[in-house]
CSV table of C-alpha atoms and ligand atoms in Angstrom, one decimal:
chain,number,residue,atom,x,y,z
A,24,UNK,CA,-5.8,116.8,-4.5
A,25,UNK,CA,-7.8,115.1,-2.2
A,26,UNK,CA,-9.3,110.9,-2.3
A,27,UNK,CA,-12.5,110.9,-3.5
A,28,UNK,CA,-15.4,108.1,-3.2
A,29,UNK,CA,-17.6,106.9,-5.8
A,30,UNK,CA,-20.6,105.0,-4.5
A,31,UNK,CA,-18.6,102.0,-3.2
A,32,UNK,CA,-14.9,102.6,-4.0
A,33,UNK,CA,-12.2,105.3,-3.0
A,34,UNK,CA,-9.9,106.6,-5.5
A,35,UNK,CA,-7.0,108.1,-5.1
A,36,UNK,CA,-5.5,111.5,-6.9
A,37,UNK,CA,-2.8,109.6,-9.4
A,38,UNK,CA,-2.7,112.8,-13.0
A,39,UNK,CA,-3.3,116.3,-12.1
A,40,UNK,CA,-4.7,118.2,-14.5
A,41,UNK,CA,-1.4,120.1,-15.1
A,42,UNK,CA,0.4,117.5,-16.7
A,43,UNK,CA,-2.9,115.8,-18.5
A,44,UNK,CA,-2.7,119.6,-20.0
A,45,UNK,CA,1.0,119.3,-21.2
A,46,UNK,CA,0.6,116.0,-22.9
A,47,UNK,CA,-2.5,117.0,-24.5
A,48,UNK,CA,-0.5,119.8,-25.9
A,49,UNK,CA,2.1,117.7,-27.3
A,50,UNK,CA,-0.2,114.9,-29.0
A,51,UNK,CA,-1.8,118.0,-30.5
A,52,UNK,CA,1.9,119.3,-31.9
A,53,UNK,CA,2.5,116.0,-33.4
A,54,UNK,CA,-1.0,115.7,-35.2
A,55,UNK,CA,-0.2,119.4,-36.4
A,56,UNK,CA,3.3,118.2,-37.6
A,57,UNK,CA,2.1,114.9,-39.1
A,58,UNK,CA,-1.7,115.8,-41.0
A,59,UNK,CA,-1.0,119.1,-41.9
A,60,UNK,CA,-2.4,119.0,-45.0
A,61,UNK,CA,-4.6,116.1,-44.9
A,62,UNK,CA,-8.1,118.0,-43.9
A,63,UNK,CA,-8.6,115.4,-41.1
A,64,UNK,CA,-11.8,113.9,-40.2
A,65,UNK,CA,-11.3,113.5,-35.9
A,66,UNK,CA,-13.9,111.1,-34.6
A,67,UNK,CA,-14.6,111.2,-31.2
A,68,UNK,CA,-16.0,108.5,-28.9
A,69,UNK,CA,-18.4,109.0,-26.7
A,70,UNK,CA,-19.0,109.2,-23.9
A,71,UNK,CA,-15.8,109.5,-22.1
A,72,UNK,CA,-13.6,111.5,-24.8
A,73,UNK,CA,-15.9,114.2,-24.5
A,74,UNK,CA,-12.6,116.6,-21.8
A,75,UNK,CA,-10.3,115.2,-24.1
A,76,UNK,CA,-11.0,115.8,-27.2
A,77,UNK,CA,-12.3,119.2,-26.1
A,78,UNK,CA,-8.6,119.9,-24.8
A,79,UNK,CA,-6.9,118.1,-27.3
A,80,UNK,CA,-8.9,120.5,-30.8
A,81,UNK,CA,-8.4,123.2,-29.1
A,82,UNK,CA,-4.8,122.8,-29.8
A,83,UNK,CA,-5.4,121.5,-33.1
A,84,UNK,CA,-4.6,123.8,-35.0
A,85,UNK,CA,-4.6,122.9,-39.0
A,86,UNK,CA,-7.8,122.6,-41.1
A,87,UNK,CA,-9.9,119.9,-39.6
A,88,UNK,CA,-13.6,118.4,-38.5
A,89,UNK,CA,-14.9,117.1,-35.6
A,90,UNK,CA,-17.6,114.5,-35.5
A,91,UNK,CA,-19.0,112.5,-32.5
A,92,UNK,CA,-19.6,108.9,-32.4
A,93,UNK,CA,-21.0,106.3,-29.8
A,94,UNK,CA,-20.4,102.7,-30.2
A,95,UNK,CA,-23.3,100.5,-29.7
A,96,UNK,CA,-23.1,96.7,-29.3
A,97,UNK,CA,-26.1,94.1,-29.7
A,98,UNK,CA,-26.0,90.5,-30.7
A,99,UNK,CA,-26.5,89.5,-34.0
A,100,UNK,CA,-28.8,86.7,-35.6
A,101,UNK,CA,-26.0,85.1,-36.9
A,102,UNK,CA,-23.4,83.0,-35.7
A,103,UNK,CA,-21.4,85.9,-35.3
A,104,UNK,CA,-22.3,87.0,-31.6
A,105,UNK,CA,-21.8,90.9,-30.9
A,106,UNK,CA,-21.6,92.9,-33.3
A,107,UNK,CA,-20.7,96.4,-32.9
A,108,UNK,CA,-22.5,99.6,-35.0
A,109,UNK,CA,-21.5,103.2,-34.7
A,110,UNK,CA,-24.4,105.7,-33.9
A,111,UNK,CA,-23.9,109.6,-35.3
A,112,UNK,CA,-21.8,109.1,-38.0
A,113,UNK,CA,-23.3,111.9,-40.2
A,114,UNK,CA,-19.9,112.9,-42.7
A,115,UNK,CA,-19.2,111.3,-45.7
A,116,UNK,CA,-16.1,109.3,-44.7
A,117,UNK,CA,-14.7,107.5,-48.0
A,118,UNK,CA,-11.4,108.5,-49.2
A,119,UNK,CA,-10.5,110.7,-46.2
A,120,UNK,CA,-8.2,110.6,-43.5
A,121,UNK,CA,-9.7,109.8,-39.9
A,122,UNK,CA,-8.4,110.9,-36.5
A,123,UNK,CA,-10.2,108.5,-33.9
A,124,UNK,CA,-10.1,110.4,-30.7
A,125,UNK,CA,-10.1,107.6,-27.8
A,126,UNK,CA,-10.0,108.9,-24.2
A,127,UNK,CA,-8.6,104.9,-22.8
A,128,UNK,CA,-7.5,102.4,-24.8
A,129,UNK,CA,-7.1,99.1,-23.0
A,130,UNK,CA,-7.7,95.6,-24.3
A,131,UNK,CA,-8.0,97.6,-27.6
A,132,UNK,CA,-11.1,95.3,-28.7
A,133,UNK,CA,-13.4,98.5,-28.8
A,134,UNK,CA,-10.8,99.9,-31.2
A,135,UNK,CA,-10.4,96.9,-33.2
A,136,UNK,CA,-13.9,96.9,-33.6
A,137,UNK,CA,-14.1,100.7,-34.3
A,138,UNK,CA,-11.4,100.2,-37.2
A,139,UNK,CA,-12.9,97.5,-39.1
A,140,UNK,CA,-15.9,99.2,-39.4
A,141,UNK,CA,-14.0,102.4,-40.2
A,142,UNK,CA,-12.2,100.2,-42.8
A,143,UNK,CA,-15.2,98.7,-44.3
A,144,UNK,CA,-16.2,102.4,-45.6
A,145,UNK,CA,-13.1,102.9,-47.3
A,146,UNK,CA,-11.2,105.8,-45.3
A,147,UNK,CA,-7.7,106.9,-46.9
A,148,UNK,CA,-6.4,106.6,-43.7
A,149,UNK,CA,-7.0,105.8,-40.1
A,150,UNK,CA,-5.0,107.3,-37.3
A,151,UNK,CA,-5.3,106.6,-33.6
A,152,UNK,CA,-5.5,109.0,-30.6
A,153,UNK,CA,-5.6,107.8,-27.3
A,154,UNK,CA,-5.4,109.7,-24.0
A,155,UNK,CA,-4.4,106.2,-22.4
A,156,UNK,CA,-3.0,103.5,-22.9
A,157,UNK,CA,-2.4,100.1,-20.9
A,158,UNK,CA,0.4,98.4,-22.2
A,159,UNK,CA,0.1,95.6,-20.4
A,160,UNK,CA,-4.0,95.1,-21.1
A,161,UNK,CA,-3.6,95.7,-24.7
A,162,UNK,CA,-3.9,92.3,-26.7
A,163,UNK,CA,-4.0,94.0,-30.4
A,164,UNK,CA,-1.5,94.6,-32.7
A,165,UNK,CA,-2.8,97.7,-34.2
A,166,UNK,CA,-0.9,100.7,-33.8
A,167,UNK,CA,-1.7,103.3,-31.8
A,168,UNK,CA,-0.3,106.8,-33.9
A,169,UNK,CA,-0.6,109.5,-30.8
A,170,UNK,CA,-0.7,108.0,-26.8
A,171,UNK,CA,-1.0,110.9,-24.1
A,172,UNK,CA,0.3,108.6,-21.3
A,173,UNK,CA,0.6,104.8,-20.6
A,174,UNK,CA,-0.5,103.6,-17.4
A,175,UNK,CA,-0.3,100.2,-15.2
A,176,UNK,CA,-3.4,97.9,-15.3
A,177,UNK,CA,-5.4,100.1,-12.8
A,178,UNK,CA,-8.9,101.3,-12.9
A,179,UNK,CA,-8.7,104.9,-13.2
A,180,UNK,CA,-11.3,107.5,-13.3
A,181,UNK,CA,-11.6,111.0,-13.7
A,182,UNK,CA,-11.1,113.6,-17.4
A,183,UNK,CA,-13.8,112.2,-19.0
A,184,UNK,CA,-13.5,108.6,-17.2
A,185,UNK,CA,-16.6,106.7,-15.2
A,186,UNK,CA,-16.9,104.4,-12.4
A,187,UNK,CA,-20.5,103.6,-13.0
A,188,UNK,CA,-21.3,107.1,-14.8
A,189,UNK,CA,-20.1,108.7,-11.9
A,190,UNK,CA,-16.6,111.1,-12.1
A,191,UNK,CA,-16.4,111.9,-15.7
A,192,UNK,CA,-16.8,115.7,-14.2
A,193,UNK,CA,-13.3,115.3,-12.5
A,194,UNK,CA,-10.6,117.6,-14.6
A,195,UNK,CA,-8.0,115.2,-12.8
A,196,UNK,CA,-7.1,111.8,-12.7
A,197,UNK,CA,-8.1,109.1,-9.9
A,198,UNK,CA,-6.9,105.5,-9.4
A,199,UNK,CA,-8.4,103.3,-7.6
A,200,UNK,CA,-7.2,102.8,-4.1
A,201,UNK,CA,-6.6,99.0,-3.8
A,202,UNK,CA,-5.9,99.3,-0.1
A,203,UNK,CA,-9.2,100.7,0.5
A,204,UNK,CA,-11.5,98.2,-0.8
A,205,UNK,CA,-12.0,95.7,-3.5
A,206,UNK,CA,-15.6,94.9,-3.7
B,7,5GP,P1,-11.1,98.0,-24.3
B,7,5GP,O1,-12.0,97.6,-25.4
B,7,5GP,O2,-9.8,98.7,-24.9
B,7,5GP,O3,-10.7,96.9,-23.4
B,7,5GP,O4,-11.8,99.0,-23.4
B,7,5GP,C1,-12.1,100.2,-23.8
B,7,5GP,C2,-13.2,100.9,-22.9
B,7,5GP,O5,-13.2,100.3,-21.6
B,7,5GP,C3,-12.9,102.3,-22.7
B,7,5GP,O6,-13.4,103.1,-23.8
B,7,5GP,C4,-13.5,102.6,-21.4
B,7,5GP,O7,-14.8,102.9,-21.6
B,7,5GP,C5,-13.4,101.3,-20.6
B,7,5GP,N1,-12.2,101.3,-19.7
B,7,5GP,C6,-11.1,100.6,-19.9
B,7,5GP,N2,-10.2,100.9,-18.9
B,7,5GP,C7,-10.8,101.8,-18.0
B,7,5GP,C8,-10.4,102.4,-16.8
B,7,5GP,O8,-9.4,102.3,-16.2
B,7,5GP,N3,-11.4,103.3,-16.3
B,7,5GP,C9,-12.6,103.5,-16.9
B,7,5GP,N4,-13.4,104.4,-16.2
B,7,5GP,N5,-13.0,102.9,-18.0
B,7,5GP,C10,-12.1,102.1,-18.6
């Protein structure tokens, strides 16, 4: 694996594809193990789950459904500031169990957000899948049920990942190269 450059920063080859692969094959035993007869709903965000969950349903192998969701963010009228809505929802949700299929979770406010609305619409139960995680980013306390790999506070890209909507094509994973630049 070579560096690569996107626009104005270098990144540097830090998951190979290989052993994105074997993880993704194990979250997929566990959600096998755990919701086998649940029928789960799996929602995945776009855009940057897309090589994930892709990888992660084809392993999936007890009765499920797949649905794609974006999260959009405006601000409100109200005093409340941002508020977040989810575009493409198109299943009927209440009383089911719900896999959401994140490619990076790391302040875990998106999530947050994700969940209460999820929550609001009276799910059975909600279950978390997260390629990434950044331990030492994440502020929340909810749990996360199925984590591929946790990384250090770097900027990664790469498997679904953008720096500035570039690299989401790469099937392995870059970090930034902090010696390179910093802009
Ligand atoms: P959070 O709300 O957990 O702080 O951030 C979640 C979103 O931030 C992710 O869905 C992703 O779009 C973006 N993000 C967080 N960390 C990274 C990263 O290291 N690389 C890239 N490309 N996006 C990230």
């Amino acid at each position: 694996m070579q560096r690569v450059t996107l626009k104005d920063k270098t990144f540097v080859p830090y998951i190979t594809s290989d052993k994105i692969l074997a993880s993704v094959k194990v979250m997929a035993q566990k959600i096998n193990a755990d919701l086998t007869d649940d029928m789960p709903l799996f929602l995945v965000v776009l855009n940057g789950s897309f090589m994930f969950a892709a990888d992660l349903l084809k392993e999936v192998t007890i009765p499920c459904e797949i649905c794609f969701i974006k999260l959009a963010s405006y601000h409100g009228t109200s005093s409340t500031g941002t508020v977040t809505e989810m575009i493409g929802l198109t299943d009927e949700i209440k009383g089911r169990t719900v896999v959401v299929v994140e490619d990076i979770v790391d302040t875990g406010i998106t999530l947050e957000k994700l969940v209460t609305l999820l929550t609001k619409k009276e799910v059975k139960q909600i279950k978390v899948a997260s390629f990434l995680l950044k331990p030492d980013a994440y502020t929340k306390t909810l749990k996360i049920d199925y984590v591929g790999m946790e990384i250090p506070n770097d900027f990664v890209v790469g498997y679904g990942l953008d720096y500035d909507g570039l690299g989401r094509n790469m099937k392995d994973i870059f970090v930034l190269d902090k010696n390179v630049d910093s802009k």
